[in-house]
PDB file of C-alpha atoms in Angstrom:
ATOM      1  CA  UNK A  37       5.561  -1.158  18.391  1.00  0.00           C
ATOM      2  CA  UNK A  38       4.170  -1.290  15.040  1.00  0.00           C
ATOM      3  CA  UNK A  39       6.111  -1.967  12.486  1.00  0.00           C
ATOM      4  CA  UNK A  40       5.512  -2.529   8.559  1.00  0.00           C
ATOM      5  CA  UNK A  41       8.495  -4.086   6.194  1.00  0.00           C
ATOM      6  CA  UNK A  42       7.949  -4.535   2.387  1.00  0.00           C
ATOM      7  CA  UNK A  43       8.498  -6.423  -0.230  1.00  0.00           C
ATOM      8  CA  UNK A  44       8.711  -7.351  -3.774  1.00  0.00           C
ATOM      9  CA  UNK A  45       9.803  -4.259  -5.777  1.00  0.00           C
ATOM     10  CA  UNK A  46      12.060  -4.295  -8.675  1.00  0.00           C
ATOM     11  CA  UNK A  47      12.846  -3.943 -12.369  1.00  0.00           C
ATOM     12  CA  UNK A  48      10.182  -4.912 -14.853  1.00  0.00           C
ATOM     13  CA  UNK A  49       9.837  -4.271 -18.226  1.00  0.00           C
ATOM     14  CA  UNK A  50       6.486  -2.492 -19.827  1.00  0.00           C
ATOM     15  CA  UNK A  51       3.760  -5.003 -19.647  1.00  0.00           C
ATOM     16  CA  UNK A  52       5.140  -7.256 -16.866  1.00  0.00           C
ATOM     17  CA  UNK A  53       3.903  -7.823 -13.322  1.00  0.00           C
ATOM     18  CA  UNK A  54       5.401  -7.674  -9.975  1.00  0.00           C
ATOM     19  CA  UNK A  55       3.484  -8.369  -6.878  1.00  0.00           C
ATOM     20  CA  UNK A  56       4.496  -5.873  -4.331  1.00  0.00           C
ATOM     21  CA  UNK A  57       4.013  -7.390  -0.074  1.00  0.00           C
ATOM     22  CA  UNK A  58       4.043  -5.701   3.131  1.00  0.00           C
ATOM     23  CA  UNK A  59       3.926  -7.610   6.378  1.00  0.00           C
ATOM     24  CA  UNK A  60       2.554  -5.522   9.426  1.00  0.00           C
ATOM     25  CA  UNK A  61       4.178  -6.940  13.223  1.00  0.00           C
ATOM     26  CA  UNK A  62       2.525  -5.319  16.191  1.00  0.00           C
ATOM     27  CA  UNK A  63      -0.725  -4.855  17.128  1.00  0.00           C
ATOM     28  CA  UNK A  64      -3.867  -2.099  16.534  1.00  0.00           C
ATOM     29  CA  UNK A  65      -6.867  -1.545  17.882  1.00  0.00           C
ATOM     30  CA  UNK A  66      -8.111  -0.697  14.891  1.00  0.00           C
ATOM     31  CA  UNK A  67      -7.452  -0.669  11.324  1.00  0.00           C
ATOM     32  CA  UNK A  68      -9.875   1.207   8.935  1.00  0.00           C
ATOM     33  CA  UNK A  69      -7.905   1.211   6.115  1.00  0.00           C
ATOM     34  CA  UNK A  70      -4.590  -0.035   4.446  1.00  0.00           C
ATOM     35  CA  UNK A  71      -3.129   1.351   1.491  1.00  0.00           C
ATOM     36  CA  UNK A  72      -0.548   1.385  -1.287  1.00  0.00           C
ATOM     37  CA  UNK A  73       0.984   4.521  -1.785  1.00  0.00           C
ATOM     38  CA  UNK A  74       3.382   6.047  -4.436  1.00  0.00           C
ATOM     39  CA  UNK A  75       5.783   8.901  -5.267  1.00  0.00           C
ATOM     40  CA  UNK A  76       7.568   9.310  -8.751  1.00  0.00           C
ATOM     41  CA  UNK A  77      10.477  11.695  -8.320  1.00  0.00           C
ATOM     42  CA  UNK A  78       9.339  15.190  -8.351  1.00  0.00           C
ATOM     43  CA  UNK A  79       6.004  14.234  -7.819  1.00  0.00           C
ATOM     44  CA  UNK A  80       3.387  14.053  -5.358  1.00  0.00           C
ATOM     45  CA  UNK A  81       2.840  11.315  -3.206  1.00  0.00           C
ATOM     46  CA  UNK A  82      -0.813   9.531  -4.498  1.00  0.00           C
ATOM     47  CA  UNK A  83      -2.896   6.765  -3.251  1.00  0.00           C
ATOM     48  CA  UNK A  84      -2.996   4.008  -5.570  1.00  0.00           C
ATOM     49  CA  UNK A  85      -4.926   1.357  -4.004  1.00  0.00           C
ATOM     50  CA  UNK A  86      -7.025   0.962  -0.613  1.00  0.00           C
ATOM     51  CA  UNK A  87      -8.928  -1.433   1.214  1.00  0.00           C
ATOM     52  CA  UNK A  88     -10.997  -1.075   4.275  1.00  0.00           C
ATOM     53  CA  UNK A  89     -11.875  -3.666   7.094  1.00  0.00           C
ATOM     54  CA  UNK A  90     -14.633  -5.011   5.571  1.00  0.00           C
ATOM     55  CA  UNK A  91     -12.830  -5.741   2.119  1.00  0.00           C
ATOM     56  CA  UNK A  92     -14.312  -3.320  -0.095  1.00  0.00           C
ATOM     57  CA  UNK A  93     -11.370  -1.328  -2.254  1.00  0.00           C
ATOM     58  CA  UNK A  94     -10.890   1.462  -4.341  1.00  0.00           C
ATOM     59  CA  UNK A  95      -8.107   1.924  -6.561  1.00  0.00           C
ATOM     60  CA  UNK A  96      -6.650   5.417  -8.615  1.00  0.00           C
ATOM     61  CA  UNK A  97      -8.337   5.627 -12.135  1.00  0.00           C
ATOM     62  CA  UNK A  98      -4.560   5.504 -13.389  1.00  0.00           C
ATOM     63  CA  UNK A  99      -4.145   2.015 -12.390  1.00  0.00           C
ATOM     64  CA  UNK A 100      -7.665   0.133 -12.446  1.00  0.00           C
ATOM     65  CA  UNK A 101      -8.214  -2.948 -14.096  1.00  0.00           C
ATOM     66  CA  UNK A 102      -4.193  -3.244 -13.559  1.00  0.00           C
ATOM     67  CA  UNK A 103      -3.460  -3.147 -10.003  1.00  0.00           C
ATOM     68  CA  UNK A 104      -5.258  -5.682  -7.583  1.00  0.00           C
ATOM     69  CA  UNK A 105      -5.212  -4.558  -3.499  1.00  0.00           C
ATOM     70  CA  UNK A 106      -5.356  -7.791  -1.131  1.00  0.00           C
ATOM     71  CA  UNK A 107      -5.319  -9.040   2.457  1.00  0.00           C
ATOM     72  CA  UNK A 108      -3.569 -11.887   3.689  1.00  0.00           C
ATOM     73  CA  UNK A 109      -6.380 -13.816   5.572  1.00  0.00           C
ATOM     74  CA  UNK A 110      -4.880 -13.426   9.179  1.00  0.00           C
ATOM     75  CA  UNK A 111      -5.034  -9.209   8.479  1.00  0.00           C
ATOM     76  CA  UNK A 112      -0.989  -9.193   9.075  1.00  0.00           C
ATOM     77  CA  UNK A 113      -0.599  -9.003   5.629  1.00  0.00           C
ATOM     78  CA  UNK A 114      -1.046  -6.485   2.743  1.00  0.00           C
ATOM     79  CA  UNK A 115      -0.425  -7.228  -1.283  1.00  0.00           C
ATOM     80  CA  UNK A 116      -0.423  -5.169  -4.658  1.00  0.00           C
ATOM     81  CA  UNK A 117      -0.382  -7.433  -7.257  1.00  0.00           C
ATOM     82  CA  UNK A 118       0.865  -4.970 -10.507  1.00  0.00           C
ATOM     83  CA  UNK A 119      -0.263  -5.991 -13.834  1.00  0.00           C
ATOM     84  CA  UNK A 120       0.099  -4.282 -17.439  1.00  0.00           C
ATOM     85  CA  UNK A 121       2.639  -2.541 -15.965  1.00  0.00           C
ATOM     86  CA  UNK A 122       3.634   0.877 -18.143  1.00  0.00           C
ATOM     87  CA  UNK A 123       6.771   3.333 -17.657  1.00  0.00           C
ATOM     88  CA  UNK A 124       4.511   5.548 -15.471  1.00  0.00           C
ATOM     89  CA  UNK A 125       4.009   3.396 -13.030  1.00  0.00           C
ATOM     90  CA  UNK A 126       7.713   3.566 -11.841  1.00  0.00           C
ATOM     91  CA  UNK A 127       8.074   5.004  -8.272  1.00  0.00           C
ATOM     92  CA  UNK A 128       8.575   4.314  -4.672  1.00  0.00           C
ATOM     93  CA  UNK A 129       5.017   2.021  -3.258  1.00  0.00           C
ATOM     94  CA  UNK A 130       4.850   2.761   0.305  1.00  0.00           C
ATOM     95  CA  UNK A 131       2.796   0.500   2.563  1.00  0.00           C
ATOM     96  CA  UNK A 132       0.339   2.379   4.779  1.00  0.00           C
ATOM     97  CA  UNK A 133      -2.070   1.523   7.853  1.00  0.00           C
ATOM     98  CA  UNK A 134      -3.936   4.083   9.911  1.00  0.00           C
ATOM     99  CA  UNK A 135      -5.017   3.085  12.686  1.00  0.00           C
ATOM    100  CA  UNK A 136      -6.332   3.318  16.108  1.00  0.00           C
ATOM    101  CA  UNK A 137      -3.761   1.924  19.580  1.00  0.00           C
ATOM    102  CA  UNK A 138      -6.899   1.232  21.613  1.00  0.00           C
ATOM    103  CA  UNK A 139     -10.474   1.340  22.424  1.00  0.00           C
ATOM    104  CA  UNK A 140      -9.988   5.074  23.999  1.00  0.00           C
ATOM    105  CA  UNK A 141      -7.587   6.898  21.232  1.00  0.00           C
ATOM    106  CA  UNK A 142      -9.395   9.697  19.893  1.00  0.00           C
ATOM    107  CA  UNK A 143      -7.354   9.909  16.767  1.00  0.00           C
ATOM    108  CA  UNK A 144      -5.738   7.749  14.095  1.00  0.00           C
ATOM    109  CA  UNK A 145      -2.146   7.649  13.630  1.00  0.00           C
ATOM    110  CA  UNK A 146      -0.077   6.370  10.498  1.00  0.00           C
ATOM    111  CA  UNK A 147       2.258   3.850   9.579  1.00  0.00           C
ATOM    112  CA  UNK A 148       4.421   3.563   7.138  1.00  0.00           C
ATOM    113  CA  UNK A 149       6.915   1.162   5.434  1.00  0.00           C
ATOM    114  CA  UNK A 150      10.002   1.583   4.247  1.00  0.00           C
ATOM    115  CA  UNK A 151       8.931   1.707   0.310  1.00  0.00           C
ATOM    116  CA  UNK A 152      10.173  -0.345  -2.201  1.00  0.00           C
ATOM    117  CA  UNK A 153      11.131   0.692  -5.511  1.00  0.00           C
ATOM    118  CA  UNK A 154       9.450  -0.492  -8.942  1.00  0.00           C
ATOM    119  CA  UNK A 155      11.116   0.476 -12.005  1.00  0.00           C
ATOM    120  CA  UNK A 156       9.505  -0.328 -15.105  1.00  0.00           C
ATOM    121  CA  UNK A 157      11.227   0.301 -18.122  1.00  0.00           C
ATOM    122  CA  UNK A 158      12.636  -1.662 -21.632  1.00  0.00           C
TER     123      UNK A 158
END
């Protein structure tokens, strides 16, 4: 019963900063990976942000030095802090964790929040 709920979206105006959260309830085996997703209308869905168990990230070249991908320290918890933010960066952020059920799944499966929107505009 794994569940993810986010947070945080909103209007912002070019330049501002949001900090986008996403609180995972439930319980993994596993978890290679979390991620911040995002779709702009009548685009595709892109990564924007990752970060594996052991803390290393990598981010879309659209929104380094920007965007900032973070755990809470208990793992329950997933952030995107959004700096410098530009007009572009308006779209739905999903909240995303694959991950394995237990020590015998032979495949991942994903999870998904809601998405919250971030608007960014004058």
């Amino acid at each position: 019963q794994v569940q993810l709920v986010e947070s945080g979206g909103g209007l912002a105006q070019p330049g501002g900063s949001l900090r986008l959260s996403c609180t995972v309830s439930g319980s993994l085996f596993s978890t290679p990976a979390m991620a911040w997703y995002r779709q702009a209308p009548g685009k595709q869905r892109e990564l924007v942000a990752q970060i594996t168990a052991g803390g290393s990230t990598n981010y879309a070249d659209s929104v380094k030095g920007r965007f900032t991908i973070s755990r809470g320290d208990t793992k329950n918890t997933l952030y995107l802090q959004l700096n410098s933010l530009k007009p572009e960066d308006t779209a739905v952020y999903y909240c995303n964790v694959r991950g394995y059920e237990s020590p015998r799944s032979r495949t991942f499966d994903d999870y998904w929040g809601q998405g919250t929107q971030v608007t960014v505009s004058s």
